[in-house]
XYZ file of N, CA and C in Angstrom:
843
model
N 58.648 60.214 -44.163
C 57.522 60.792 -43.436
C 56.740 59.693 -42.719
N 56.433 59.920 -41.455
C 55.691 58.921 -40.693
C 54.226 58.906 -41.133
N 53.697 57.693 -41.284
C 52.302 57.548 -41.705
C 51.408 57.470 -40.469
N 50.984 58.622 -39.989
C 50.141 58.686 -38.799
C 48.754 58.122 -39.077
N 48.313 58.165 -40.318
C 46.960 57.728 -40.661
C 46.876 56.233 -40.920
N 47.923 55.497 -40.573
C 47.940 54.044 -40.699
C 48.176 53.420 -39.329
N 47.715 52.179 -39.095
C 47.975 51.522 -37.809
C 49.470 51.404 -37.535
N 49.846 51.537 -36.250
C 51.228 51.356 -35.838
C 51.405 49.935 -35.288
N 52.632 49.586 -34.967
C 52.924 48.222 -34.519
C 52.186 47.859 -33.238
N 51.875 48.849 -32.400
C 51.172 48.579 -31.145
C 49.683 48.921 -31.212
N 49.169 49.136 -32.412
C 47.738 49.428 -32.581
C 46.903 48.181 -32.305
N 45.748 48.399 -31.685
C 44.775 47.324 -31.475
C 43.406 47.852 -31.911
N 42.500 46.926 -32.215
C 41.157 47.304 -32.645
C 40.137 46.396 -31.971
N 38.969 46.963 -31.672
C 37.854 46.190 -31.139
C 36.573 46.804 -31.698
N 35.595 45.976 -32.022
C 34.346 46.470 -32.599
C 33.386 46.858 -31.481
N 32.954 48.128 -31.506
C 32.008 48.670 -30.537
C 31.023 49.564 -31.289
N 29.731 49.351 -31.099
C 28.712 50.174 -31.776
C 28.927 50.228 -33.286
N 29.287 49.094 -33.878
C 29.551 48.998 -35.319
C 30.753 49.830 -35.755
N 31.560 50.256 -34.803
C 32.790 50.982 -35.089
C 33.980 50.081 -34.798
N 34.996 50.185 -35.626
C 36.254 49.484 -35.345
C 37.136 50.461 -34.561
N 37.014 50.388 -33.248
C 37.674 51.368 -32.378
C 39.163 51.056 -32.270
N 39.963 52.039 -32.583
C 41.421 51.929 -32.484
C 41.859 52.318 -31.080
N 42.758 51.528 -30.504
C 43.261 51.864 -29.171
C 44.663 51.295 -28.989
N 45.317 51.760 -27.954
C 46.617 51.220 -27.549
C 46.548 50.898 -26.062
N 47.291 49.884 -25.674
C 47.266 49.445 -24.279
C 48.669 49.010 -23.879
N 49.129 49.482 -22.727
C 50.474 49.150 -22.277
C 50.544 49.228 -20.758
N 51.479 48.478 -20.185
C 51.727 48.547 -18.757
C 50.980 47.497 -17.963
N 51.200 47.505 -16.650
C 50.577 46.554 -15.741
C 50.209 47.271 -14.447
N 49.095 46.845 -13.872
C 48.635 47.446 -12.622
C 47.186 47.863 -12.739
N 46.725 48.735 -11.844
C 45.358 49.247 -11.936
C 45.136 49.937 -13.286
N 43.936 49.804 -13.827
C 43.658 50.332 -15.167
C 43.362 51.824 -15.146
N 43.957 52.526 -16.097
C 43.720 53.956 -16.310
C 43.335 54.145 -17.773
N 42.230 54.835 -18.025
C 41.763 55.114 -19.380
C 41.996 56.592 -19.671
N 42.647 56.893 -20.792
C 42.980 58.262 -21.179
C 42.151 58.671 -22.390
N 41.346 59.728 -22.238
C 40.438 60.177 -23.295
C 40.890 61.540 -23.823
N 41.196 61.593 -25.102
C 41.688 62.819 -25.726
C 40.559 63.799 -26.027
N 40.929 64.980 -26.506
C 39.956 66.014 -26.823
C 39.522 65.989 -28.277
N 38.713 66.987 -28.666
C 38.194 67.056 -30.030
C 39.316 67.367 -31.024
N 39.133 66.884 -32.255
C 40.107 67.084 -33.336
C 41.487 66.573 -32.942
N 41.524 65.566 -32.068
C 42.784 65.025 -31.588
C 42.783 63.512 -31.776
N 43.642 62.822 -31.025
C 43.767 61.378 -31.152
C 44.460 60.838 -29.916
N 44.614 59.525 -29.852
C 45.269 58.915 -28.706
C 46.726 59.357 -28.558
N 47.328 59.877 -29.637
C 48.704 60.357 -29.563
C 48.854 61.526 -28.597
N 47.748 62.200 -28.324
C 47.770 63.359 -27.420
C 48.313 62.977 -26.041
N 48.078 61.734 -25.606
C 48.524 61.276 -24.298
C 49.756 60.376 -24.383
N 50.482 60.418 -25.492
C 51.609 59.508 -25.708
C 52.609 59.535 -24.556
N 53.107 60.714 -24.209
C 54.141 60.821 -23.184
C 53.582 60.583 -21.786
N 52.353 60.997 -21.546
C 51.718 60.730 -20.253
C 51.540 59.228 -20.075
N 51.098 58.544 -21.131
C 50.910 57.092 -21.065
C 52.227 56.391 -20.773
N 53.302 56.838 -21.407
C 54.613 56.232 -21.183
C 55.047 56.396 -19.728
N 54.735 57.551 -19.144
C 55.101 57.799 -17.749
C 54.290 56.936 -16.787
N 53.043 56.637 -17.139
C 52.154 55.881 -16.247
C 52.309 54.370 -16.399
N 52.809 53.915 -17.551
C 52.794 52.481 -17.858
C 53.654 51.638 -16.926
N 54.580 52.250 -16.204
C 55.406 51.473 -15.276
C 54.613 51.005 -14.063
N 53.490 51.668 -13.777
C 52.705 51.334 -12.584
C 51.239 51.035 -12.878
N 50.791 51.302 -14.112
C 49.373 51.167 -14.436
C 49.173 50.469 -15.776
N 48.011 49.877 -15.919
C 47.535 49.329 -17.192
C 46.856 50.489 -17.918
N 47.508 51.043 -18.933
C 47.074 52.294 -19.559
C 46.398 52.007 -20.900
N 45.157 52.464 -21.034
C 44.368 52.252 -22.250
C 44.055 53.606 -22.874
N 44.348 53.741 -24.164
C 44.068 54.991 -24.897
C 43.269 54.674 -26.156
N 42.001 55.039 -26.227
C 41.258 54.863 -27.480
C 41.278 56.131 -28.341
N 41.156 55.931 -29.645
C 40.760 57.025 -30.530
C 39.243 57.122 -30.429
N 38.736 58.220 -29.929
C 37.299 58.376 -29.768
C 36.600 58.444 -31.131
N 35.332 58.025 -31.209
C 34.603 58.080 -32.484
C 34.652 59.474 -33.119
N 34.949 59.493 -34.411
C 35.068 60.742 -35.145
C 36.498 61.175 -35.353
N 37.441 60.559 -34.613
C 38.827 61.020 -34.640
C 39.777 59.849 -34.881
N 41.015 60.193 -35.197
C 42.067 59.193 -35.315
C 41.738 58.083 -36.287
N 42.162 56.864 -35.948
C 41.933 55.713 -36.807
C 40.586 55.051 -36.567
N 39.846 55.510 -35.553
C 38.493 54.980 -35.340
C 37.546 55.514 -36.402
N 37.637 56.811 -36.666
C 36.835 57.386 -37.733
C 35.402 57.684 -37.344
N 34.581 58.063 -38.329
C 33.246 58.608 -38.066
C 32.214 57.549 -37.703
N 31.183 58.000 -36.993
C 30.022 57.164 -36.705
C 29.063 57.228 -37.895
N 28.491 56.098 -38.242
C 27.529 56.076 -39.345
C 26.280 56.879 -39.007
N 25.899 56.901 -37.721
C 24.687 57.630 -37.328
C 24.946 59.105 -37.047
N 26.205 59.536 -37.105
C 26.601 60.940 -36.926
C 26.156 61.492 -35.567
N 26.067 60.628 -34.572
C 25.634 61.025 -33.233
C 26.863 61.320 -32.377
N 27.151 62.597 -32.188
C 28.331 63.004 -31.428
C 27.952 63.748 -30.148
N 26.818 63.362 -29.567
C 26.441 63.927 -28.277
C 27.303 63.322 -27.176
N 27.586 64.116 -26.154
C 28.453 63.653 -25.068
C 27.905 62.392 -24.396
N 26.606 62.298 -24.073
C 26.113 61.054 -23.471
C 26.316 59.827 -24.361
N 26.265 60.026 -25.687
C 26.531 58.919 -26.600
C 27.989 58.493 -26.511
N 28.886 59.466 -26.458
C 30.304 59.152 -26.265
C 30.513 58.364 -24.973
N 29.892 58.819 -23.866
C 30.069 58.148 -22.581
C 29.560 56.709 -22.643
N 28.434 56.498 -23.321
C 27.889 55.144 -23.462
C 28.819 54.271 -24.305
N 29.428 54.857 -25.328
C 30.363 54.100 -26.161
C 31.604 53.712 -25.360
N 32.085 54.627 -24.516
C 33.233 54.303 -23.656
C 32.894 53.130 -22.743
N 31.692 53.126 -22.188
C 31.275 52.011 -21.323
C 31.294 50.693 -22.095
N 30.778 50.702 -23.313
C 30.746 49.466 -24.106
C 32.146 49.084 -24.597
N 32.975 50.066 -24.850
C 34.374 49.804 -25.213
C 35.086 49.074 -24.076
N 34.914 49.551 -22.847
C 35.549 48.900 -21.706
C 34.936 47.525 -21.442
N 33.633 47.397 -21.678
C 33.003 46.069 -21.584
C 33.683 45.092 -22.549
N 33.918 45.557 -23.766
C 34.514 44.694 -24.785
C 35.923 44.252 -24.403
N 36.608 45.090 -23.620
C 37.962 44.751 -23.173
C 37.951 43.999 -21.843
N 36.755 43.810 -21.263
C 36.664 43.117 -19.990
C 37.080 43.956 -18.799
N 37.030 45.273 -18.940
C 37.417 46.187 -17.847
C 36.172 46.623 -17.094
N 36.048 46.218 -15.865
C 34.866 46.563 -15.070
C 35.081 47.807 -14.220
N 36.329 48.089 -13.873
C 36.613 49.258 -13.034
C 37.930 49.877 -13.482
N 37.985 51.195 -13.486
C 39.206 51.886 -13.908
C 39.171 53.318 -13.429
N 40.330 53.949 -13.430
C 40.389 55.407 -13.328
C 40.174 55.957 -14.735
N 39.572 57.129 -14.831
C 39.308 57.735 -16.137
C 39.869 59.149 -16.145
N 40.701 59.423 -17.139
C 41.347 60.723 -17.303
C 40.895 61.303 -18.629
N 40.502 62.569 -18.645
C 40.081 63.180 -19.905
C 40.546 64.612 -20.032
N 40.988 64.961 -21.235
C 41.368 66.332 -21.544
C 40.318 66.959 -22.451
N 39.864 68.174 -22.120
C 38.927 68.911 -22.960
C 37.650 68.101 -23.179
N 37.310 67.795 -24.440
C 36.152 66.938 -24.726
C 36.257 65.622 -23.960
N 37.445 65.043 -23.914
C 37.635 63.801 -23.184
C 37.281 63.930 -21.722
N 37.555 65.112 -21.133
C 37.168 65.351 -19.754
C 35.664 65.426 -19.589
N 35.005 66.034 -20.557
C 33.544 66.106 -20.544
C 32.944 64.703 -20.599
N 33.484 63.883 -21.484
C 33.021 62.494 -21.580
C 33.302 61.763 -20.274
N 34.472 62.010 -19.689
C 34.874 61.311 -18.467
C 33.930 61.606 -17.307
N 33.578 62.892 -17.118
C 32.713 63.171 -15.961
C 31.276 62.719 -16.223
N 30.839 62.713 -17.486
C 29.527 62.145 -17.794
C 29.529 60.636 -17.546
N 30.621 59.978 -17.902
C 30.755 58.536 -17.639
C 30.718 58.273 -16.131
N 31.392 59.115 -15.365
C 31.412 58.948 -13.910
C 30.031 59.153 -13.294
N 29.243 60.044 -13.868
C 27.873 60.233 -13.395
C 27.023 58.999 -13.656
N 27.196 58.398 -14.825
C 26.365 57.263 -15.218
C 26.847 55.940 -14.622
N 28.163 55.841 -14.363
C 28.726 54.561 -13.914
C 29.680 54.776 -12.729
N 29.227 55.375 -11.654
C 30.147 55.681 -10.537
C 30.814 54.443 -9.954
N 30.121 53.310 -9.985
C 30.677 52.076 -9.431
C 31.822 51.527 -10.279
N 31.994 52.054 -11.483
C 33.056 51.573 -12.364
C 34.250 52.521 -12.403
N 34.186 53.628 -11.664
C 35.232 54.649 -11.715
C 35.954 54.718 -10.371
N 37.219 54.308 -10.366
C 38.013 54.346 -9.136
C 38.605 55.719 -8.885
N 38.704 56.523 -9.920
C 39.216 57.881 -9.800
C 38.964 58.640 -11.089
N 38.728 59.934 -10.966
C 38.403 60.778 -12.116
C 39.401 61.927 -12.167
N 40.038 62.113 -13.316
C 40.981 63.222 -13.500
C 40.523 64.060 -14.683
N 40.246 65.319 -14.429
C 39.743 66.245 -15.450
C 40.835 67.245 -15.793
N 41.295 67.220 -17.048
C 42.382 68.085 -17.495
C 41.810 69.132 -18.454
N 41.678 70.363 -17.987
C 41.077 71.414 -18.816
C 39.786 70.924 -19.470
N 38.963 70.266 -18.663
C 37.746 69.647 -19.177
C 36.694 70.685 -19.556
N 35.788 70.286 -20.438
C 34.662 71.128 -20.818
C 33.392 70.630 -20.137
N 32.329 71.427 -20.268
C 31.051 71.020 -19.715
C 30.223 72.136 -19.121
N 30.868 73.287 -18.889
C 30.129 74.449 -18.400
C 29.788 75.356 -19.581
N 28.565 75.888 -19.616
C 28.153 76.669 -20.794
C 28.932 77.959 -20.986
N 29.527 78.489 -19.905
C 30.233 79.767 -20.045
C 31.671 79.608 -20.524
N 32.124 78.377 -20.726
C 33.488 78.180 -21.189
C 33.615 78.680 -22.631
N 34.673 79.425 -22.925
C 34.839 79.984 -24.262
C 35.107 78.891 -25.289
N 34.688 79.126 -26.526
C 34.831 78.162 -27.618
C 36.075 78.511 -28.426
N 36.979 77.549 -28.660
C 38.181 77.827 -29.452
C 37.844 78.330 -30.845
N 38.783 79.088 -31.420
C 38.559 79.710 -32.734
C 38.268 78.677 -33.816
N 38.949 77.542 -33.761
C 38.734 76.516 -34.779
C 37.323 75.969 -34.775
N 36.736 75.847 -33.584
C 35.361 75.365 -33.494
C 34.383 76.421 -33.984
N 34.659 77.673 -33.677
C 33.786 78.748 -34.167
C 33.806 78.794 -35.690
N 34.983 78.577 -36.267
C 35.123 78.572 -37.725
C 34.265 77.467 -38.341
N 34.271 76.292 -37.709
C 33.540 75.144 -38.249
C 32.038 75.280 -38.087
N 31.584 76.265 -37.311
C 30.156 76.508 -37.158
C 29.629 77.504 -38.185
N 30.520 78.103 -38.954
C 30.120 79.073 -39.969
C 29.389 78.349 -41.101
N 28.119 78.662 -41.359
C 27.354 77.919 -42.376
C 27.923 78.052 -43.779
N 28.667 79.118 -44.049
C 29.265 79.294 -45.371
C 30.524 78.447 -45.534
N 31.237 78.224 -44.442
C 32.495 77.495 -44.509
C 32.332 75.993 -44.317
N 31.240 75.583 -43.677
C 31.072 74.162 -43.353
C 31.223 73.248 -44.569
N 30.536 73.539 -45.696
C 30.677 72.635 -46.854
C 32.119 72.571 -47.380
N 32.836 73.684 -47.304
C 34.212 73.716 -47.790
C 35.132 72.917 -46.884
N 34.923 73.040 -45.569
C 35.772 72.332 -44.620
C 35.540 70.824 -44.655
N 34.354 70.402 -45.079
C 34.124 68.956 -45.256
C 34.991 68.403 -46.393
N 35.305 69.262 -47.375
C 36.083 68.834 -48.530
C 37.580 68.909 -48.286
N 37.998 69.913 -47.531
C 39.433 70.099 -47.300
C 39.649 70.918 -46.035
N 40.656 70.524 -45.252
C 41.044 71.266 -44.060
C 42.500 71.691 -44.266
N 42.728 72.940 -44.694
C 44.092 73.367 -45.027
C 45.063 73.149 -43.863
N 46.248 72.738 -44.197
C 47.270 72.472 -43.186
C 47.549 73.713 -42.351
N 47.544 74.883 -42.984
C 47.843 76.116 -42.255
C 46.761 76.433 -41.224
N 45.509 76.042 -41.510
C 44.422 76.243 -40.552
C 44.631 75.350 -39.335
N 45.022 74.111 -39.576
C 45.289 73.189 -38.483
C 46.442 73.693 -37.627
N 47.505 74.148 -38.262
C 48.649 74.671 -37.510
C 48.249 75.876 -36.674
N 47.449 76.781 -37.254
C 47.018 77.978 -36.525
C 46.184 77.592 -35.305
N 45.317 76.612 -35.470
C 44.472 76.182 -34.346
C 45.305 75.536 -33.248
N 46.303 74.744 -33.627
C 47.177 74.122 -32.631
C 47.945 75.182 -31.856
N 48.454 76.168 -32.558
C 49.231 77.215 -31.883
C 48.355 78.037 -30.939
N 47.092 78.210 -31.296
C 46.195 78.983 -30.441
C 45.780 78.202 -29.197
N 46.020 76.877 -29.204
C 45.569 76.030 -28.100
C 46.643 75.773 -27.057
N 47.862 76.269 -27.280
C 48.942 76.037 -26.322
C 49.292 77.330 -25.599
N 50.033 77.183 -24.506
C 50.439 78.341 -23.732
C 51.430 79.216 -24.488
N 51.614 80.468 -24.050
C 52.447 81.431 -24.783
C 53.925 81.047 -24.855
N 54.383 80.202 -23.950
C 55.796 79.826 -23.941
C 56.026 78.413 -24.469
N 54.983 77.811 -25.026
C 55.090 76.435 -25.496
C 55.727 76.375 -26.883
N 56.585 75.364 -27.081
C 57.210 75.166 -28.390
C 56.909 73.778 -28.939
N 55.811 73.169 -28.491
C 55.516 71.790 -28.898
C 54.907 71.692 -30.294
N 54.387 72.793 -30.823
C 53.756 72.738 -32.150
C 54.854 72.780 -33.213
N 55.332 71.594 -33.581
C 56.385 71.491 -34.584
C 55.840 70.830 -35.846
N 56.714 70.578 -36.812
C 56.295 69.987 -38.081
C 55.630 68.629 -37.880
N 56.151 67.841 -36.942
C 55.603 66.505 -36.732
C 54.184 66.569 -36.181
N 53.951 67.450 -35.217
C 52.609 67.565 -34.642
C 51.610 68.034 -35.685
N 51.988 69.022 -36.471
C 51.083 69.543 -37.499
C 50.804 68.475 -38.552
N 51.833 67.767 -38.972
C 51.662 66.725 -39.980
C 50.769 65.606 -39.449
N 50.963 65.222 -38.198
C 50.119 64.189 -37.582
C 48.657 64.605 -37.586
N 48.389 65.828 -37.116
C 47.006 66.315 -37.064
C 46.403 66.411 -38.454
N 47.191 66.859 -39.425
C 46.681 67.016 -40.781
C 46.386 65.661 -41.415
N 47.284 64.691 -41.241
C 47.046 63.354 -41.805
C 45.783 62.717 -41.218
N 45.630 62.823 -39.907
C 44.482 62.183 -39.268
C 43.176 62.891 -39.627
N 43.209 64.208 -39.720
C 42.014 64.936 -40.119
C 41.641 64.631 -41.570
N 42.633 64.254 -42.377
C 42.402 63.994 -43.798
C 41.942 62.564 -44.078
N 41.884 61.710 -43.052
C 41.383 60.351 -43.268
C 39.914 60.410 -43.700
N 39.461 59.467 -44.514
C 38.075 59.501 -45.005
C 37.055 59.604 -43.876
N 36.216 60.622 -43.967
C 35.135 60.811 -43.012
C 35.473 61.642 -41.800
N 36.765 61.844 -41.501
C 37.120 62.553 -40.269
C 36.795 64.045 -40.322
N 36.980 64.672 -41.482
C 36.648 66.099 -41.576
C 35.147 66.298 -41.363
N 34.337 65.465 -42.002
C 32.885 65.599 -41.836
C 32.470 65.290 -40.401
N 33.134 64.320 -39.770
C 32.826 64.016 -38.371
C 33.121 65.221 -37.487
N 34.214 65.919 -37.759
C 34.565 67.117 -37.005
C 33.482 68.184 -37.161
N 33.046 68.416 -38.395
C 31.989 69.403 -38.637
C 30.700 68.984 -37.942
N 30.354 67.698 -38.031
C 29.136 67.205 -37.377
C 29.220 67.384 -35.871
N 30.381 67.063 -35.280
C 30.556 67.213 -33.831
C 30.390 68.671 -33.406
N 31.077 69.558 -34.107
C 31.051 70.979 -33.732
C 29.641 71.550 -33.818
N 28.829 71.037 -34.737
C 27.483 71.562 -34.936
C 26.402 70.723 -34.250
N 26.818 69.839 -33.349
C 25.871 69.057 -32.560
C 25.406 69.864 -31.349
N 24.109 69.907 -31.122
C 23.575 70.557 -29.922
C 23.823 69.648 -28.723
N 24.685 70.097 -27.831
C 25.034 69.286 -26.669
C 24.127 69.624 -25.486
N 23.641 68.604 -24.774
C 22.830 68.876 -23.582
C 23.677 69.523 -22.495
N 23.110 70.484 -21.797
C 23.809 71.130 -20.683
C 23.546 70.334 -19.407
N 24.542 69.593 -18.974
C 24.415 68.780 -17.758
C 25.212 69.376 -16.599
N 25.611 70.627 -16.715
C 26.465 71.220 -15.683
C 25.786 71.243 -14.313
N 24.455 71.286 -14.278
C 23.749 71.268 -12.993
C 23.923 69.938 -12.272
N 24.328 68.877 -13.025
C 24.515 67.556 -12.428
C 25.933 67.339 -11.901
N 26.837 68.247 -12.215
C 28.232 68.060 -11.811
C 28.384 67.886 -10.294
N 27.642 68.618 -9.447
C 27.772 68.383 -8.002
C 27.357 66.975 -7.563
N 26.707 66.224 -8.447
C 26.304 64.852 -8.109
C 27.424 63.842 -8.327
N 28.533 64.269 -8.907
C 29.657 63.359 -9.104
C 30.162 62.910 -7.741
N 30.235 61.598 -7.564
C 30.525 61.052 -6.230
C 31.756 60.155 -6.241
N 32.677 60.382 -7.173
C 33.903 59.589 -7.209
C 35.080 60.513 -6.895
N 36.180 59.975 -6.374
C 37.358 60.811 -6.090
C 37.824 61.522 -7.352
N 38.031 62.827 -7.254
C 38.298 63.636 -8.451
C 39.514 64.531 -8.268
N 40.344 64.583 -9.301
C 41.458 65.516 -9.383
C 41.218 66.421 -10.585
N 41.307 67.720 -10.374
C 41.144 68.697 -11.449
C 42.511 69.291 -11.776
N 42.948 69.133 -13.018
C 44.189 69.736 -13.500
C 43.808 70.828 -14.487
N 44.198 72.041 -14.176
C 43.727 73.179 -14.965
C 44.876 74.125 -15.268
N 44.899 74.631 -16.495
C 45.822 75.711 -16.841
C 45.218 77.034 -16.390
N 46.036 77.900 -15.846
C 45.545 79.174 -15.325
C 44.848 79.997 -16.400
N 45.228 79.800 -17.661
C 44.659 80.585 -18.762
C 43.308 80.062 -19.236
N 42.883 78.883 -18.763
C 41.641 78.271 -19.230
C 40.479 78.754 -18.372
N 39.437 79.256 -19.029
C 38.311 79.841 -18.305
C 37.148 78.868 -18.196
N 36.088 79.300 -17.514
C 34.825 78.573 -17.495
C 34.870 77.209 -16.844
N 35.729 77.028 -15.859
C 35.822 75.746 -15.156
C 35.511 75.938 -13.675
N 34.595 75.101 -13.146
C 34.223 75.189 -11.734
C 34.152 73.808 -11.090
N 34.886 72.851 -11.659
C 34.803 71.478 -11.161
C 35.272 71.367 -9.715
N 36.361 72.038 -9.388
C 36.877 71.954 -8.020
C 35.891 72.559 -7.027
N 35.139 73.547 -7.460
C 34.119 74.164 -6.605
C 32.901 73.266 -6.456
N 32.510 72.599 -7.533
C 31.218 71.919 -7.562
C 31.263 70.432 -7.197
N 32.437 69.803 -7.287
C 32.536 68.381 -6.955
C 33.062 68.250 -5.529
N 32.263 67.681 -4.683
C 32.626 67.561 -3.273
C 33.943 66.792 -3.102
N 34.866 67.408 -2.380
C 36.139 66.766 -2.073
C 37.161 66.770 -3.192
N 36.851 67.436 -4.308
C 37.787 67.438 -5.435
C 39.078 68.169 -5.079
N 40.190 67.633 -5.558
C 41.474 68.302 -5.451
C 41.725 69.065 -6.746
N 42.493 70.149 -6.653
C 42.795 70.917 -7.857
C 44.263 71.313 -7.874
N 44.865 71.222 -9.055
C 46.207 71.730 -9.288
C 46.149 72.645 -10.506
N 46.809 73.779 -10.416
C 46.770 74.770 -11.496
C 48.168 74.950 -12.082
N 48.252 74.813 -13.400
C 49.510 75.015 -14.121
C 49.580 76.478 -14.544
N 50.615 77.171 -14.161
C 50.667 78.617 -14.363
C 50.893 79.026 -15.814
N 51.509 78.171 -16.637
C 51.886 78.586 -17.988
C 51.240 77.760 -19.101
N 50.570 76.664 -18.757
C 50.045 75.772 -19.783
C 48.866 76.349 -20.536
N 48.613 75.764 -21.695
C 47.439 76.090 -22.485
C 46.436 74.961 -22.424
N 45.641 74.844 -23.473
C 44.573 73.845 -23.476
C 45.110 72.427 -23.645
N 46.261 72.284 -24.310
C 46.815 70.961 -24.622
C 47.828 70.526 -23.565
N 47.471 70.674 -22.321
C 48.383 70.468 -21.197
C 49.078 69.101 -21.206
N 48.408 67.975 -21.544
C 49.112 66.692 -21.541
C 50.282 66.612 -22.517
N 50.263 67.417 -23.567
C 51.392 67.448 -24.487
C 52.372 68.554 -24.136
N 51.874 69.629 -23.546
C 52.752 70.735 -23.190
C 53.648 70.400 -22.004
N 53.100 69.705 -21.013
C 53.888 69.341 -19.829
C 53.471 67.953 -19.352
N 53.839 66.921 -20.124
C 53.424 65.560 -19.755
C 54.000 65.089 -18.430
N 55.169 65.593 -18.061
C 55.756 65.185 -16.780
C 54.897 65.681 -15.620
N 54.448 66.930 -15.698
C 53.599 67.509 -14.651
C 52.264 66.773 -14.591
N 51.647 66.548 -15.749
C 50.350 65.869 -15.798
C 50.481 64.425 -15.339
N 51.467 63.702 -15.888
C 51.649 62.308 -15.519
C 51.970 62.133 -14.048
N 52.815 63.023 -13.515
C 53.159 62.947 -12.104
C 51.964 63.204 -11.206
N 51.148 64.180 -11.574
C 49.956 64.498 -10.780
C 48.967 63.343 -10.794
N 48.768 62.731 -11.965
C 47.841 61.602 -12.066
C 48.340 60.431 -11.224
N 49.630 60.095 -11.362
C 50.191 58.964 -10.626
C 50.090 59.175 -9.119
N 50.424 60.362 -8.647
C 50.354 60.642 -7.210
C 48.927 60.523 -6.701
N 47.985 61.056 -7.454
C 46.573 60.996 -7.066
C 46.080 59.558 -7.026
N 46.372 58.789 -8.066
C 45.886 57.413 -8.115
C 46.604 56.527 -7.107
N 47.885 56.772 -6.869
C 48.603 56.014 -5.844
C 47.993 56.256 -4.470
N 47.585 57.494 -4.213
C 46.966 57.803 -2.920
C 45.630 57.097 -2.790
N 44.901 56.966 -3.901
C 43.624 56.258 -3.855
C 43.845 54.776 -3.546
N 44.886 54.191 -4.159
C 45.186 52.777 -3.903
C 45.543 52.572 -2.433
N 46.308 53.528 -1.885
C 46.689 53.405 -0.483
C 45.497 53.474 0.453
N 44.556 54.359 0.158
C 43.346 54.493 0.976
C 42.523 53.216 0.918
N 42.378 52.655 -0.289
C 41.587 51.424 -0.445
C 42.236 50.250 0.273
N 43.583 50.173 0.224
C 44.278 49.082 0.913
C 44.086 49.193 2.416
N 44.158 50.421 2.953
C 43.952 50.623 4.396
C 42.533 50.214 4.791
N 41.552 50.536 3.909
C 40.185 50.166 4.196
C 39.979 48.664 4.224
N 40.691 47.959 3.330
C 40.569 46.506 3.289
C 41.171 45.857 4.520
N 42.263 46.467 5.062
C 42.912 45.896 6.239
C 42.167 46.208 7.525
N 41.352 47.294 7.506
C 40.684 47.734 8.737
C 39.658 46.714 9.218
């Protein structure tokens, strides 16, 4: 059995905000940062990262509360706090400018980061991102908000519950939820402090910054599954491009990494071409 809850041969760590942040880095070229969603880990972008590494310097952190990074001592899981931590994480790695890609929660963090640090974002890719108040809440998150269940879920997160939540997050024709994926999610959720971090995150009152989304001023690509509701990024961000996947679910980077990776590479390559033309002009 693979030990997902232990560092791998390509694991790296850096101290940020008193956290030992776990990340992986591979490839050469312009930097791309991949931010996973809630109750997930950097493994979520494994295949997308592999596809991008031939042309890009790809960085994947385990966000605070998840994976091998683990919980914050201050239990602060507000989106602006996440965005500030990402900024300090990139500072620690010496990265001043990068493209930022985020799925779900990671997308929410990504567009908040772009609002706060537009000069540091060469391109923004939102994959089934959150941030609008009308977006529906997954069943697993609703379960974790139940005041009767919260204390129990801090003690144990049954494997069958994790499997059910994963299956509910993918498209109807997806077969990616196998024994390995479930075991990975269960091992990582079972690491000390991660279950409580999940409960704390789900029950954190998040500020509604959706009115600020039209202020995003960086080149943006929106990747959305047709089944995902409550998204208006392509409408609200000036000049944003949008691609819609007809069959994907919420976990699009794992369901169709070739489609996601190809879309990201094409978008970022076009940005590089525009910048090169501007430099020659």
